[in-house]
Structures are given as structure tokens and as C-alpha cells.
mmCIF file of C-alpha atoms in Angstrom:
data_model
loop_
_atom_site.group_PDB
_atom_site.id
_atom_site.type_symbol
_atom_site.label_atom_id
_atom_site.label_comp_id
_atom_site.label_asym_id
_atom_site.label_seq_id
_atom_site.Cartn_x
_atom_site.Cartn_y
_atom_site.Cartn_z
ATOM 1 C CA UNK A 26 119.659 119.966 77.800
ATOM 2 C CA UNK A 27 120.823 121.871 80.884
ATOM 3 C CA UNK A 28 118.327 120.522 83.368
ATOM 4 C CA UNK A 29 118.948 119.885 87.025
ATOM 5 C CA UNK A 30 115.946 118.407 88.815
ATOM 6 C CA UNK A 31 115.222 118.617 92.534
ATOM 7 C CA UNK A 32 112.662 116.850 94.687
ATOM 8 C CA UNK A 33 110.587 117.621 96.585
ATOM 9 C CA UNK A 34 109.602 121.150 95.538
ATOM 10 C CA UNK A 35 108.368 121.944 99.045
ATOM 11 C CA UNK A 36 109.076 120.301 102.393
ATOM 12 C CA UNK A 37 107.743 121.045 105.850
ATOM 13 C CA UNK A 38 109.424 119.224 108.709
ATOM 14 C CA UNK A 39 109.516 119.332 112.470
ATOM 15 C CA UNK A 40 112.728 119.778 114.406
ATOM 16 C CA UNK A 41 112.864 116.083 115.326
ATOM 17 C CA UNK A 42 112.237 114.740 111.812
ATOM 18 C CA UNK A 43 114.673 113.167 109.382
ATOM 19 C CA UNK A 44 114.193 113.985 105.729
ATOM 20 C CA UNK A 45 116.237 114.017 102.513
ATOM 21 C CA UNK A 46 116.481 116.305 99.519
ATOM 22 C CA UNK A 47 117.309 114.836 96.129
ATOM 23 C CA UNK A 48 119.058 116.319 93.111
ATOM 24 C CA UNK A 49 119.628 114.717 89.718
ATOM 25 C CA UNK A 50 121.383 115.687 86.484
ATOM 26 C CA UNK A 51 122.036 113.728 83.306
ATOM 27 C CA UNK A 52 124.406 116.114 81.569
ATOM 28 C CA UNK A 53 127.530 114.142 82.403
ATOM 29 C CA UNK A 54 128.626 116.834 84.843
ATOM 30 C CA UNK A 55 131.303 115.797 87.329
ATOM 31 C CA UNK A 56 130.816 118.500 89.957
ATOM 32 C CA UNK A 57 127.688 118.977 92.009
ATOM 33 C CA UNK A 58 126.894 121.603 94.615
ATOM 34 C CA UNK A 59 124.465 122.421 97.411
ATOM 35 C CA UNK A 60 123.636 126.056 98.111
ATOM 36 C CA UNK A 61 121.342 127.606 100.710
ATOM 37 C CA UNK A 62 119.383 130.766 99.907
ATOM 38 C CA UNK A 63 117.488 132.799 102.472
ATOM 39 C CA UNK A 64 114.837 135.278 101.368
ATOM 40 C CA UNK A 65 116.219 138.349 99.582
ATOM 41 C CA UNK A 66 119.795 137.034 99.952
ATOM 42 C CA UNK A 67 122.245 135.478 97.492
ATOM 43 C CA UNK A 68 122.865 131.725 97.401
ATOM 44 C CA UNK A 69 125.525 130.581 99.849
ATOM 45 C CA UNK A 70 127.707 127.582 99.104
ATOM 46 C CA UNK A 71 127.326 124.623 101.456
ATOM 47 C CA UNK A 72 129.041 121.636 99.818
ATOM 48 C CA UNK A 73 130.946 120.740 96.651
ATOM 49 C CA UNK A 74 131.295 117.232 95.265
ATOM 50 C CA UNK A 75 133.940 116.693 92.635
ATOM 51 C CA UNK A 76 134.024 113.333 90.854
ATOM 52 C CA UNK A 77 131.707 111.934 93.546
ATOM 53 C CA UNK A 78 134.009 112.956 96.388
ATOM 54 C CA UNK A 79 133.283 115.707 98.882
ATOM 55 C CA UNK A 80 135.811 118.426 98.142
ATOM 56 C CA UNK A 81 134.396 121.403 100.039
ATOM 57 C CA UNK A 82 132.335 121.688 103.214
ATOM 58 C CA UNK A 83 131.772 125.333 104.085
ATOM 59 C CA UNK A 84 131.636 124.723 107.852
ATOM 60 C CA UNK A 85 128.068 123.484 107.586
ATOM 61 C CA UNK A 86 126.518 122.083 110.809
ATOM 62 C CA UNK A 87 126.452 118.302 111.049
ATOM 63 C CA UNK A 88 122.642 118.265 110.988
ATOM 64 C CA UNK A 89 123.137 118.627 107.205
ATOM 65 C CA UNK A 90 124.710 115.500 105.694
ATOM 66 C CA UNK A 91 125.453 115.332 101.967
ATOM 67 C CA UNK A 92 125.762 112.166 99.935
ATOM 68 C CA UNK A 93 126.744 111.536 96.316
ATOM 69 C CA UNK A 94 125.755 107.935 95.441
ATOM 70 C CA UNK A 95 126.831 108.316 91.791
ATOM 71 C CA UNK A 96 127.839 110.976 89.311
ATOM 72 C CA UNK A 97 124.238 111.885 88.467
ATOM 73 C CA UNK A 98 122.721 112.002 91.929
ATOM 74 C CA UNK A 99 123.205 114.200 94.975
ATOM 75 C CA UNK A 100 121.326 113.942 98.257
ATOM 76 C CA UNK A 101 121.145 116.175 101.310
ATOM 77 C CA UNK A 102 120.079 114.388 104.491
ATOM 78 C CA UNK A 103 118.464 116.557 107.142
ATOM 79 C CA UNK A 104 118.166 115.777 110.841
ATOM 80 C CA UNK A 105 117.268 117.805 113.916
ATOM 81 C CA UNK A 106 117.024 121.057 111.990
ATOM 82 C CA UNK A 107 116.280 124.434 113.533
ATOM 83 C CA UNK A 108 113.666 126.983 112.381
ATOM 84 C CA UNK A 109 116.485 129.223 111.122
ATOM 85 C CA UNK A 110 117.365 126.476 108.624
ATOM 86 C CA UNK A 111 114.182 127.314 106.712
ATOM 87 C CA UNK A 112 115.345 128.411 103.246
ATOM 88 C CA UNK A 113 115.458 127.541 99.554
ATOM 89 C CA UNK A 114 117.980 124.751 99.020
ATOM 90 C CA UNK A 115 119.517 124.827 95.588
ATOM 91 C CA UNK A 116 121.443 122.122 93.787
ATOM 92 C CA UNK A 117 123.772 122.920 90.899
ATOM 93 C CA UNK A 118 126.109 121.040 88.607
ATOM 94 C CA UNK A 119 128.976 121.794 86.265
ATOM 95 C CA UNK A 120 131.158 119.890 83.856
ATOM 96 C CA UNK A 121 134.280 120.979 85.753
ATOM 97 C CA UNK A 122 136.797 120.801 82.964
ATOM 98 C CA UNK A 123 139.098 123.356 81.423
ATOM 99 C CA UNK A 124 137.099 125.639 79.159
ATOM 100 C CA UNK A 125 133.727 124.662 80.594
ATOM 101 C CA UNK A 126 132.866 126.520 83.761
ATOM 102 C CA UNK A 127 129.100 126.907 83.451
ATOM 103 C CA UNK A 128 127.175 126.019 86.580
ATOM 104 C CA UNK A 129 123.477 125.183 86.205
ATOM 105 C CA UNK A 130 120.984 125.376 89.033
ATOM 106 C CA UNK A 131 117.892 123.371 89.766
ATOM 107 C CA UNK A 132 114.582 124.968 90.816
ATOM 108 C CA UNK A 133 115.285 124.380 94.490
ATOM 109 C CA UNK A 134 113.469 122.815 97.427
ATOM 110 C CA UNK A 135 111.610 125.240 99.673
ATOM 111 C CA UNK A 136 112.193 123.958 103.224
ATOM 112 C CA UNK A 137 110.190 125.076 106.219
ATOM 113 C CA UNK A 138 111.222 123.873 109.675
ATOM 114 C CA UNK A 139 108.500 124.119 112.312
ATOM 115 C CA UNK B 120 134.925 139.653 104.057
ATOM 116 C CA UNK B 121 132.647 140.205 101.085
ATOM 117 C CA UNK B 122 134.574 139.039 98.047
ATOM 118 C CA UNK B 123 132.107 140.259 95.398
ATOM 119 C CA UNK B 124 130.449 143.645 95.828
ATOM 120 C CA UNK B 125 127.374 144.417 93.716
ATOM 121 C CA UNK B 126 125.550 147.680 93.086
ATOM 122 C CA UNK B 127 122.969 149.067 92.997
ATOM 123 C CA UNK B 128 120.800 147.103 95.400
ATOM 124 C CA UNK B 129 117.689 148.063 93.414
ATOM 125 C CA UNK B 130 117.148 149.663 90.027
ATOM 126 C CA UNK B 131 114.142 151.044 88.180
ATOM 127 C CA UNK B 132 114.435 151.506 84.392
ATOM 128 C CA UNK B 133 111.899 152.568 81.820
ATOM 129 C CA UNK B 134 110.939 150.111 79.091
ATOM 130 C CA UNK B 135 113.374 150.371 76.218
ATOM 131 C CA UNK B 136 116.127 151.833 78.382
ATOM 132 C CA UNK B 137 119.525 150.409 79.349
ATOM 133 C CA UNK B 138 119.900 148.638 82.695
ATOM 134 C CA UNK B 139 123.429 148.656 84.152
ATOM 135 C CA UNK B 140 124.549 146.606 87.150
ATOM 136 C CA UNK B 141 128.094 146.712 88.496
ATOM 137 C CA UNK B 142 130.263 144.292 90.433
ATOM 138 C CA UNK B 143 133.736 144.425 91.921
ATOM 139 C CA UNK B 144 135.810 141.551 93.207
ATOM 140 C CA UNK B 145 138.789 141.246 95.519
ATOM 141 C CA UNK B 146 140.216 137.784 94.932
ATOM 142 C CA UNK B 147 142.611 137.901 91.963
ATOM 143 C CA UNK B 148 142.428 134.104 91.702
ATOM 144 C CA UNK B 149 138.882 134.347 90.355
ATOM 145 C CA UNK B 150 138.845 133.426 86.667
ATOM 146 C CA UNK B 151 135.185 133.049 85.786
ATOM 147 C CA UNK B 152 132.465 135.672 86.147
ATOM 148 C CA UNK B 153 128.847 134.702 85.443
ATOM 149 C CA UNK B 154 125.620 136.615 85.794
ATOM 150 C CA UNK B 155 122.435 134.916 86.967
ATOM 151 C CA UNK B 156 118.806 135.973 86.667
ATOM 152 C CA UNK B 157 116.372 134.809 89.313
ATOM 153 C CA UNK B 158 112.594 135.107 89.371
ATOM 154 C CA UNK B 159 110.661 134.729 92.661
ATOM 155 C CA UNK B 160 110.368 131.092 93.729
ATOM 156 C CA UNK B 161 112.743 129.867 90.998
ATOM 157 C CA UNK B 162 116.374 128.804 90.877
ATOM 158 C CA UNK B 163 119.010 131.150 89.415
ATOM 159 C CA UNK B 164 119.330 130.888 85.627
ATOM 160 C CA UNK B 165 122.686 131.423 83.947
ATOM 161 C CA UNK B 166 122.437 134.497 81.759
ATOM 162 C CA UNK B 167 125.908 135.222 80.422
ATOM 163 C CA UNK B 168 129.475 134.731 81.631
ATOM 164 C CA UNK B 169 132.987 135.967 80.880
ATOM 165 C CA UNK B 170 136.592 134.894 81.441
ATOM 166 C CA UNK B 171 139.351 137.469 82.213
ATOM 167 C CA UNK B 172 141.029 137.062 78.815
ATOM 168 C CA UNK B 173 138.301 139.121 77.083
ATOM 169 C CA UNK B 174 137.028 142.625 77.892
ATOM 170 C CA UNK B 175 133.507 142.300 76.548
ATOM 171 C CA UNK B 176 130.998 139.620 75.659
ATOM 172 C CA UNK B 177 127.620 140.145 74.049
ATOM 173 C CA UNK B 178 124.700 137.736 73.803
ATOM 174 C CA UNK B 179 121.548 139.240 72.364
ATOM 175 C CA UNK B 180 120.480 142.201 74.532
ATOM 176 C CA UNK B 181 122.924 141.272 77.312
ATOM 177 C CA UNK B 182 126.541 142.474 77.428
ATOM 178 C CA UNK B 183 129.252 141.911 80.037
ATOM 179 C CA UNK B 184 132.064 144.437 80.262
ATOM 180 C CA UNK B 185 135.172 143.331 82.153
ATOM 181 C CA UNK B 186 138.033 145.469 83.513
ATOM 182 C CA UNK B 187 140.746 143.198 84.872
ATOM 183 C CA UNK B 188 143.010 145.968 86.182
ATOM 184 C CA UNK B 189 140.163 147.565 88.127
ATOM 185 C CA UNK B 190 138.776 144.157 89.180
ATOM 186 C CA UNK B 191 135.326 145.198 88.022
ATOM 187 C CA UNK B 192 132.694 143.826 85.686
ATOM 188 C CA UNK B 193 129.241 144.960 84.697
ATOM 189 C CA UNK B 194 126.057 143.749 83.042
ATOM 190 C CA UNK B 195 124.278 145.903 80.477
ATOM 191 C CA UNK B 196 120.734 145.026 79.414
ATOM 192 C CA UNK B 197 119.815 146.881 76.244
ATOM 193 C CA UNK B 198 116.208 147.664 75.277
ATOM 194 C CA UNK B 199 115.041 146.554 78.734
ATOM 195 C CA UNK B 200 111.625 144.887 78.794
ATOM 196 C CA UNK B 201 109.098 144.318 81.614
ATOM 197 C CA UNK B 202 109.891 140.576 81.371
ATOM 198 C CA UNK B 203 113.457 141.406 82.456
ATOM 199 C CA UNK B 204 112.141 142.428 85.884
ATOM 200 C CA UNK B 205 113.930 140.033 88.247
ATOM 201 C CA UNK B 206 116.809 139.811 90.692
ATOM 202 C CA UNK B 207 120.241 139.687 89.086
ATOM 203 C CA UNK B 208 123.294 138.231 90.783
ATOM 204 C CA UNK B 209 126.887 138.553 89.707
ATOM 205 C CA UNK B 210 129.215 135.797 90.814
ATOM 206 C CA UNK B 211 132.813 134.662 90.602
ATOM 207 C CA UNK B 212 134.694 131.416 90.869
ATOM 208 C CA UNK B 213 138.073 129.911 90.175
ATOM 209 C CA UNK B 214 139.543 126.642 88.988
ATOM 210 C CA UNK B 215 136.667 125.651 86.683
ATOM 211 C CA UNK B 216 134.183 126.126 89.488
ATOM 212 C CA UNK B 217 135.923 123.711 91.805
ATOM 213 C CA UNK B 218 135.430 126.122 94.687
ATOM 214 C CA UNK B 219 131.803 126.889 93.934
ATOM 215 C CA UNK B 220 130.431 130.344 93.190
ATOM 216 C CA UNK B 221 130.767 133.447 95.352
ATOM 217 C CA UNK B 222 127.753 135.680 94.744
ATOM 218 C CA UNK B 223 127.187 139.407 95.005
ATOM 219 C CA UNK B 224 124.236 140.514 97.128
ATOM 220 C CA UNK B 225 121.930 140.931 94.142
ATOM 221 C CA UNK B 226 120.125 143.722 92.312
ATOM 222 C CA UNK B 227 116.341 143.903 92.216
ATOM 223 C CA UNK B 228 115.537 145.256 88.740
ATOM 224 C CA UNK B 229 112.140 146.681 87.856
ATOM 225 C CA UNK B 230 111.344 147.649 84.265
ATOM 226 C CA UNK B 231 108.449 150.064 84.116
ATOM 227 C CA UNK B 232 106.148 149.830 81.077
#
């Protein structure tokens, strides 16, 4: 099983709202990632969690706040977003061990900021 | 600085033909090179991947060729089918993915019946 699940599938929020995106995997993977993908563009890395600790933050604005409550769960808290933040937000996970580099993506959350 | 360059941007191939997509990278620390297939509205799906210690890897109709000295790798889709019509991304990472993936800009592939 190589399934990464994401909820919700779609989210519409105003610029003053607070919302959260959720990602879950039960493959025993120890690295989890958030990517942002704009239309007709490649995914862009936002955050990397390694063994439940934030290891990479790609200069993402503070209105995006990641959280990794346990090794299977990854959240992305959203606050005071801008319309240009509308995008597909993708979660991914990988085993992160020597010899096992595969990174598996979830279906994404389509976010629209109004 | 674009670390992974992908070409062509779009590609039209007749059914049964060979689709070829090329990528070049700059960072010699990269040690893992996957290809992803993405359909509209879906997340990227891992198709096939290669490490620098081999020059070619084949899985079904999909083959990766890797040239370490030229810092290039390519995806070949044999006997291309209309169901292969999608956007394909090459990517690269290092250190067992600890740095995340760096993607090419993508290739929109259309297989004509």
C-alpha cells in the first residue's frame, strides 16, 4: 500500500479565515513533505519533516504553519492567506532510509482564497 | 537558478510510437532521479526512478536512460497509448530525499489515436 490521504479535497476560504489541511500515511514513512503546485507548473517544495522534526522550510511566509503531531500525520495551518496562495497543496511521504528513496504523493487539496 | 531542465515542453506522439522526454541537472550532489506522471486534478504518481550507479532501468513500457558524465537522463515510453496522455515531470533529490524533490517544468504529452 502506497497511499497518502489528504483532506479536504477542496477548500474555499476568505483572507481572514483560519483553516487547516490534513495529510495521513500509514506506510511507516519517516519523512513527510508539503508542496505547492500552481496551474501548469511543477510542484514546489514548502516544508520537510524528518522524524517528526521540521528540517526544511523553503522561506515560506508565516501565514503557512506546518505541524507534525506524530509520524503518520502532517497538518498545514493556514491564516490570513492571499488570493495568490490559491493552488493545489500536495503532501508526500518517504521512508527516508538508505536504499529507499521513493516519495509518494497524495491527491492534493485544491485551495481557493477569495 | 533552475536545477533541473526538462524538454520538450509539449509533445505529440502517434499511438504505438515512442515518446522521449529529456532532463538535465546541474547539482552533482543529486543521487536519485524519479519520473512522475500527473493527470489533471490528481497528485503526481511515481512512474519509475533511477540511481546514478546504473545507466538504464526498464519497467514495462517505461525506460530511464541515465548519463552521469553529461548530467542528463531521459524517459522513453514505448508503444505509447492514448491513456499515457498526461503531464510528466522529471525530478531529482539527494540524501534519500531529505532535501525534498526538485522538479523539472514538465512535459505535456498527447498520444493521438
